[in-house]
PDB file of C-alpha atoms in Angstrom:
ATOM      1  CA  MET S 230     167.403  96.507  99.339  1.00 43.00           C
ATOM      2  CA  ARG S 231     168.862  98.544  96.489  1.00 51.00           C
ATOM      3  CA  ARG S 232     166.710 101.423  95.331  1.00 53.00           C
ATOM      4  CA  ALA S 233     166.413 101.511  91.572  1.00 63.00           C
ATOM      5  CA  ASN S 234     167.599 104.552  89.687  1.00 69.00           C
ATOM      6  CA  PHE S 235     164.533 105.102  87.564  1.00 68.00           C
ATOM      7  CA  GLU S 236     166.114 107.730  85.326  1.00 74.00           C
ATOM      8  CA  GLU S 237     168.987 105.380  84.440  1.00 75.00           C
ATOM      9  CA  ASP S 238     166.534 102.529  83.879  1.00 75.00           C
ATOM     10  CA  TRP S 239     164.484 104.654  81.500  1.00 77.00           C
ATOM     11  CA  GLN S 240     167.624 105.827  79.686  1.00 78.00           C
ATOM     12  CA  ASP S 241     168.507 102.177  79.026  1.00 78.00           C
ATOM     13  CA  VAL S 242     165.013 101.508  77.706  1.00 79.00           C
ATOM     14  CA  ALA S 243     164.958 104.690  75.629  1.00 78.00           C
ATOM     15  CA  ALA S 244     168.303 103.788  74.050  1.00 83.00           C
ATOM     16  CA  ALA S 245     166.632 100.819  72.319  1.00 87.00           C
ATOM     17  CA  TRP S 246     164.588 103.229  70.157  1.00 85.00           C
ATOM     18  CA  ARG S 247     165.795 105.693  67.545  1.00 86.00           C
ATOM     19  CA  LEU S 248     163.643 108.648  68.440  1.00 84.00           C
ATOM     20  CA  ARG S 249     164.623 112.282  68.306  1.00 86.00           C
ATOM     21  CA  PRO S 250     166.055 113.420  71.660  1.00 83.00           C
ATOM     22  CA  ASP S 251     163.248 115.974  72.036  1.00 87.00           C
ATOM     23  CA  THR S 252     160.557 113.281  71.670  1.00 81.00           C
ATOM     24  CA  ILE S 253     158.638 111.263  74.225  1.00 78.00           C
ATOM     25  CA  TYR S 254     156.689 108.774  72.131  1.00 76.00           C
ATOM     26  CA  LEU S 255     153.751 107.043  73.799  1.00 73.00           C
ATOM     27  CA  ASN S 256     151.661 105.833  70.831  1.00 69.00           C
ATOM     28  CA  HIS S 257     152.791 102.253  70.415  1.00 65.00           C
ATOM     29  CA  GLY S 258     149.347 101.121  69.320  1.00 64.00           C
ATOM     30  CA  SER S 259     148.908 102.743  65.935  1.00 67.00           C
ATOM     31  CA  PHE S 260     152.382 103.626  64.765  1.00 74.00           C
ATOM     32  CA  GLY S 261     154.820 102.285  67.303  1.00 76.00           C
ATOM     33  CA  PRO S 262     158.428 102.148  66.149  1.00 83.00           C
ATOM     34  CA  PRO S 263     160.290  98.920  66.966  1.00 86.00           C
ATOM     35  CA  PRO S 264     163.259  98.781  69.343  1.00 90.00           C
ATOM     36  CA  ALA S 265     166.793  98.284  67.974  1.00 92.00           C
ATOM     37  CA  PRO S 266     166.887  94.454  68.272  1.00 93.00           C
ATOM     38  CA  VAL S 267     163.624  94.172  66.317  1.00 92.00           C
ATOM     39  CA  ARG S 268     164.889  96.602  63.655  1.00 93.00           C
ATOM     40  CA  ALA S 269     168.084  94.545  63.321  1.00 95.00           C
ATOM     41  CA  ALA S 270     166.146  91.280  62.965  1.00 94.00           C
ATOM     42  CA  ARG S 271     163.796  92.868  60.427  1.00 93.00           C
ATOM     43  CA  ARG S 272     166.793  94.134  58.466  1.00 96.00           C
ATOM     44  CA  ALA S 273     168.376  90.635  58.489  1.00 95.00           C
ATOM     45  CA  TRP S 274     165.167  89.095  57.094  1.00 94.00           C
ATOM     46  CA  GLN S 275     164.949  91.779  54.427  1.00 96.00           C
ATOM     47  CA  ASP S 276     168.605  91.174  53.487  1.00 96.00           C
ATOM     48  CA  ALA S 277     168.001  87.401  53.201  1.00 94.00           C
ATOM     49  CA  LEU S 278     165.047  88.086  50.908  1.00 95.00           C
ATOM     50  CA  ASP S 279     166.943  90.611  48.783  1.00 96.00           C
ATOM     51  CA  GLU S 280     170.042  88.415  48.426  1.00 95.00           C
ATOM     52  CA  GLN S 281     168.189  85.455  46.881  1.00 94.00           C
ATOM     53  CA  PRO S 282     164.389  85.812  46.657  1.00 95.00           C
ATOM     54  CA  MET S 283     163.711  82.343  45.231  1.00 95.00           C
ATOM     55  CA  ASP S 284     165.816  80.600  47.863  1.00 94.00           C
ATOM     56  CA  PHE S 285     164.182  82.711  50.551  1.00 94.00           C
ATOM     57  CA  PHE S 286     160.594  81.993  49.513  1.00 94.00           C
ATOM     58  CA  VAL S 287     161.082  78.405  48.354  1.00 94.00           C
ATOM     59  CA  ARG S 288     163.453  77.077  51.050  1.00 94.00           C
ATOM     60  CA  GLN S 289     163.754  79.459  54.005  1.00 93.00           C
ATOM     61  CA  PHE S 290     160.504  81.292  54.624  1.00 93.00           C
ATOM     62  CA  GLU S 291     158.068  78.466  55.348  1.00 94.00           C
ATOM     63  CA  PRO S 292     160.334  76.482  57.740  1.00 95.00           C
ATOM     64  CA  ALA S 293     161.193  79.706  59.572  1.00 95.00           C
ATOM     65  CA  TRP S 294     157.512  80.653  59.771  1.00 94.00           C
ATOM     66  CA  PHE S 295     156.547  77.258  61.217  1.00 96.00           C
ATOM     67  CA  ASP S 296     159.458  77.409  63.670  1.00 96.00           C
ATOM     68  CA  ALA S 297     158.409  80.880  64.848  1.00 95.00           C
ATOM     69  CA  ARG S 298     154.827  79.685  65.297  1.00 96.00           C
ATOM     70  CA  ARG S 299     155.986  76.614  67.252  1.00 96.00           C
ATOM     71  CA  ARG S 300     158.229  78.718  69.507  1.00 96.00           C
ATOM     72  CA  LEU S 301     155.487  81.267  70.155  1.00 95.00           C
ATOM     73  CA  ALA S 302     152.988  78.493  70.902  1.00 96.00           C
ATOM     74  CA  THR S 303     155.401  77.048  73.451  1.00 96.00           C
ATOM     75  CA  PHE S 304     155.843  80.497  75.003  1.00 95.00           C
ATOM     76  CA  VAL S 305     152.082  81.097  75.358  1.00 91.00           C
ATOM     77  CA  ASN S 306     151.367  77.448  76.206  1.00 93.00           C
ATOM     78  CA  CYS S 307     149.083  76.525  73.346  1.00 93.00           C
ATOM     79  CA  VAL S 308     149.012  74.244  70.314  1.00 96.00           C
ATOM     80  CA  ALA S 309     150.844  75.705  67.312  1.00 96.00           C
ATOM     81  CA  ASP S 310     148.087  74.586  64.928  1.00 95.00           C
ATOM     82  CA  ASP S 311     145.660  76.781  66.895  1.00 93.00           C
ATOM     83  CA  MET S 312     147.674  79.930  66.117  1.00 91.00           C
ATOM     84  CA  ILE S 313     147.883  82.169  63.107  1.00 91.00           C
ATOM     85  CA  PHE S 314     150.095  85.166  62.431  1.00 91.00           C
ATOM     86  CA  VAL S 315     148.475  88.404  61.327  1.00 91.00           C
ATOM     87  CA  GLU S 316     150.012  91.670  60.208  1.00 86.00           C
ATOM     88  CA  ASN S 317     148.869  93.499  63.340  1.00 84.00           C
ATOM     89  CA  ALA S 318     146.330  93.348  66.158  1.00 84.00           C
ATOM     90  CA  THR S 319     143.694  95.269  64.196  1.00 87.00           C
ATOM     91  CA  ALA S 320     143.903  92.803  61.291  1.00 91.00           C
ATOM     92  CA  GLY S 321     143.572  89.937  63.769  1.00 91.00           C
ATOM     93  CA  MET S 322     140.567  91.499  65.458  1.00 91.00           C
ATOM     94  CA  ASN S 323     138.922  91.990  62.052  1.00 93.00           C
ATOM     95  CA  LEU S 324     139.390  88.271  61.346  1.00 94.00           C
ATOM     96  CA  VAL S 325     137.715  87.373  64.625  1.00 92.00           C
ATOM     97  CA  ALA S 326     134.870  89.854  64.088  1.00 93.00           C
ATOM     98  CA  ASP S 327     134.262  88.670  60.533  1.00 92.00           C
ATOM     99  CA  GLY S 328     134.190  85.031  61.612  1.00 91.00           C
ATOM    100  CA  PHE S 329     132.234  85.350  64.852  1.00 91.00           C
ATOM    101  CA  ARG S 330     128.617  84.281  64.502  1.00 90.00           C
ATOM    102  CA  SER S 331     126.130  86.522  66.207  1.00 90.00           C
ATOM    103  CA  GLY S 332     122.705  87.795  65.403  1.00 91.00           C
ATOM    104  CA  PRO S 333     119.869  90.052  66.461  1.00 93.00           C
ATOM    105  CA  GLY S 334     119.676  90.387  70.224  1.00 91.00           C
ATOM    106  CA  ASP S 335     123.193  89.061  70.831  1.00 94.00           C
ATOM    107  CA  GLU S 336     125.674  91.231  72.664  1.00 96.00           C
ATOM    108  CA  VAL S 337     129.419  91.813  72.411  1.00 96.00           C
ATOM    109  CA  LEU S 338     130.948  93.309  75.552  1.00 97.00           C
ATOM    110  CA  LEU S 339     134.048  95.530  75.620  1.00 95.00           C
ATOM    111  CA  THR S 340     135.565  97.743  78.278  1.00 95.00           C
ATOM    112  CA  ASP S 341     135.798 101.508  78.031  1.00 93.00           C
ATOM    113  CA  HIS S 342     139.589 101.075  77.916  1.00 92.00           C
ATOM    114  CA  GLU S 343     139.527  99.341  74.538  1.00 91.00           C
ATOM    115  CA  TYR S 344     141.518 100.516  71.552  1.00 88.00           C
ATOM    116  CA  GLY S 345     139.397 102.798  69.357  1.00 88.00           C
ATOM    117  CA  ALA S 346     139.831 100.685  66.202  1.00 89.00           C
ATOM    118  CA  VAL S 347     138.707  97.574  68.095  1.00 92.00           C
ATOM    119  CA  GLU S 348     135.560  99.299  69.282  1.00 94.00           C
ATOM    120  CA  ARG S 349     134.828 100.423  65.712  1.00 94.00           C
ATOM    121  CA  ILE S 350     135.416  96.875  64.387  1.00 95.00           C
ATOM    122  CA  TRP S 351     132.922  95.385  66.826  1.00 95.00           C
ATOM    123  CA  ARG S 352     130.405  98.196  66.357  1.00 95.00           C
ATOM    124  CA  ARG S 353     130.464  97.495  62.602  1.00 94.00           C
ATOM    125  CA  ALA S 354     130.165  93.735  63.148  1.00 94.00           C
ATOM    126  CA  ALA S 355     127.313  94.123  65.645  1.00 94.00           C
ATOM    127  CA  ASP S 356     125.425  96.633  63.487  1.00 94.00           C
ATOM    128  CA  ALA S 357     125.702  94.349  60.457  1.00 93.00           C
ATOM    129  CA  VAL S 358     123.722  91.570  62.181  1.00 93.00           C
ATOM    130  CA  GLY S 359     121.529  93.538  64.579  1.00 94.00           C
ATOM    131  CA  ALA S 360     123.577  92.688  67.645  1.00 95.00           C
ATOM    132  CA  LYS S 361     124.358  95.109  70.471  1.00 94.00           C
ATOM    133  CA  LEU S 362     127.711  96.499  71.566  1.00 94.00           C
ATOM    134  CA  ALA S 363     127.896  96.892  75.351  1.00 96.00           C
ATOM    135  CA  ILE S 364     130.589  98.743  77.272  1.00 96.00           C
ATOM    136  CA  ALA S 365     131.798  97.864  80.777  1.00 96.00           C
ATOM    137  CA  ARG S 366     133.126 100.957  82.560  1.00 96.00           C
ATOM    138  CA  LEU S 367     136.284 100.225  84.526  1.00 94.00           C
ATOM    139  CA  PRO S 368     136.933 102.239  87.679  1.00 91.00           C
ATOM    140  CA  LEU S 369     139.795 104.702  87.830  1.00 87.00           C
ATOM    141  CA  PRO S 370     142.006 104.263  89.613  1.00 89.00           C
ATOM    142  CA  ILE S 371     141.807 100.476  89.697  1.00 89.00           C
ATOM    143  CA  SER S 372     142.751  99.181  93.115  1.00 89.00           C
ATOM    144  CA  SER S 373     142.011  95.460  92.886  1.00 92.00           C
ATOM    145  CA  VAL S 374     141.392  92.526  90.571  1.00 94.00           C
ATOM    146  CA  GLY S 375     137.969  92.164  92.180  1.00 93.00           C
ATOM    147  CA  GLU S 376     137.022  95.675  91.056  1.00 94.00           C
ATOM    148  CA  VAL S 377     137.891  94.819  87.469  1.00 94.00           C
ATOM    149  CA  LEU S 378     135.955  91.550  87.573  1.00 95.00           C
ATOM    150  CA  GLU S 379     132.939  93.266  89.109  1.00 96.00           C
ATOM    151  CA  ALA S 380     132.985  96.074  86.538  1.00 96.00           C
ATOM    152  CA  ILE S 381     133.144  93.624  83.650  1.00 96.00           C
ATOM    153  CA  PHE S 382     130.899  90.814  84.842  1.00 96.00           C
ATOM    154  CA  SER S 383     128.197  93.101  86.194  1.00 96.00           C
ATOM    155  CA  ARG S 384     127.612  94.003  82.515  1.00 95.00           C
ATOM    156  CA  VAL S 385     127.342  90.382  81.315  1.00 96.00           C
ATOM    157  CA  THR S 386     123.787  89.376  80.423  1.00 95.00           C
ATOM    158  CA  VAL S 387     122.166  86.260  78.980  1.00 95.00           C
ATOM    159  CA  GLN S 388     122.587  87.928  75.576  1.00 95.00           C
ATOM    160  CA  THR S 389     126.378  88.322  75.970  1.00 96.00           C
ATOM    161  CA  ARG S 390     128.084  86.103  73.413  1.00 95.00           C
ATOM    162  CA  LEU S 391     131.622  87.497  73.458  1.00 95.00           C
ATOM    163  CA  LEU S 392     133.847  89.512  75.776  1.00 96.00           C
ATOM    164  CA  ILE S 393     136.697  91.544  74.271  1.00 94.00           C
ATOM    165  CA  VAL S 394     139.419  92.548  76.746  1.00 94.00           C
ATOM    166  CA  SER S 395     142.868  93.890  75.980  1.00 91.00           C
ATOM    167  CA  HIS S 396     145.637  92.615  78.216  1.00 90.00           C
ATOM    168  CA  ILE S 397     147.295  96.040  78.193  1.00 88.00           C
ATOM    169  CA  THR S 398     144.744  98.761  77.615  1.00 86.00           C
ATOM    170  CA  SER S 399     145.323 101.268  74.839  1.00 80.00           C
ATOM    171  CA  PRO S 400     144.264 104.586  76.387  1.00 77.00           C
ATOM    172  CA  THR S 401     145.598 103.935  79.878  1.00 80.00           C
ATOM    173  CA  ALA S 402     148.299 101.203  79.587  1.00 81.00           C
ATOM    174  CA  ILE S 403     146.693  99.382  82.509  1.00 87.00           C
ATOM    175  CA  ILE S 404     147.553  95.678  82.636  1.00 91.00           C
ATOM    176  CA  LEU S 405     144.231  93.930  83.066  1.00 94.00           C
ATOM    177  CA  PRO S 406     144.062  90.620  84.970  1.00 94.00           C
ATOM    178  CA  VAL S 407     143.265  88.495  81.904  1.00 93.00           C
ATOM    179  CA  GLU S 408     143.946  85.201  83.673  1.00 92.00           C
ATOM    180  CA  ALA S 409     141.353  86.040  86.345  1.00 94.00           C
ATOM    181  CA  ILE S 410     138.964  87.351  83.696  1.00 95.00           C
ATOM    182  CA  CYS S 411     139.284  84.136  81.673  1.00 93.00           C
ATOM    183  CA  ARG S 412     138.758  82.004  84.779  1.00 92.00           C
ATOM    184  CA  ALA S 413     135.629  83.985  85.693  1.00 92.00           C
TER     185      ALA S 413
END
């Protein structure tokens, strides 16, 4: 078995970003810069728009948008018509919060590893209708899927109407077992 050279691996990853050499950048939630391939693709789209705006918006944009949605739906194994694109995760969470029907006595459950903006979104939504925001405290360190399930589902009550769980947590970058959580 070949032992990985972690420093070389990280140098390869770091090379995909244009950050100052003296910078270690960990905030990819709020203001995360894109890696080089994403910057190049973004630049190509911007160039196509700038070269002929009418052609871009009238002939290119919509077919490309539908193709991207279809390809993403295939990747995540869902129906394309059940997906929408949003500017960012916070905008998407606001859409869900604004459209989710809850009322007095209902409960929305989050973990204590949730992104701060998401917690604020759901606190606002719950307060607006008299619902309650509940927080499931995850253990640290996490040593098993069962621990995560226990921490979350021990907080579920008959009033719980919605569970919000990030796949990769914002403050800790822990990958939560969303498949097991969804099954449970």
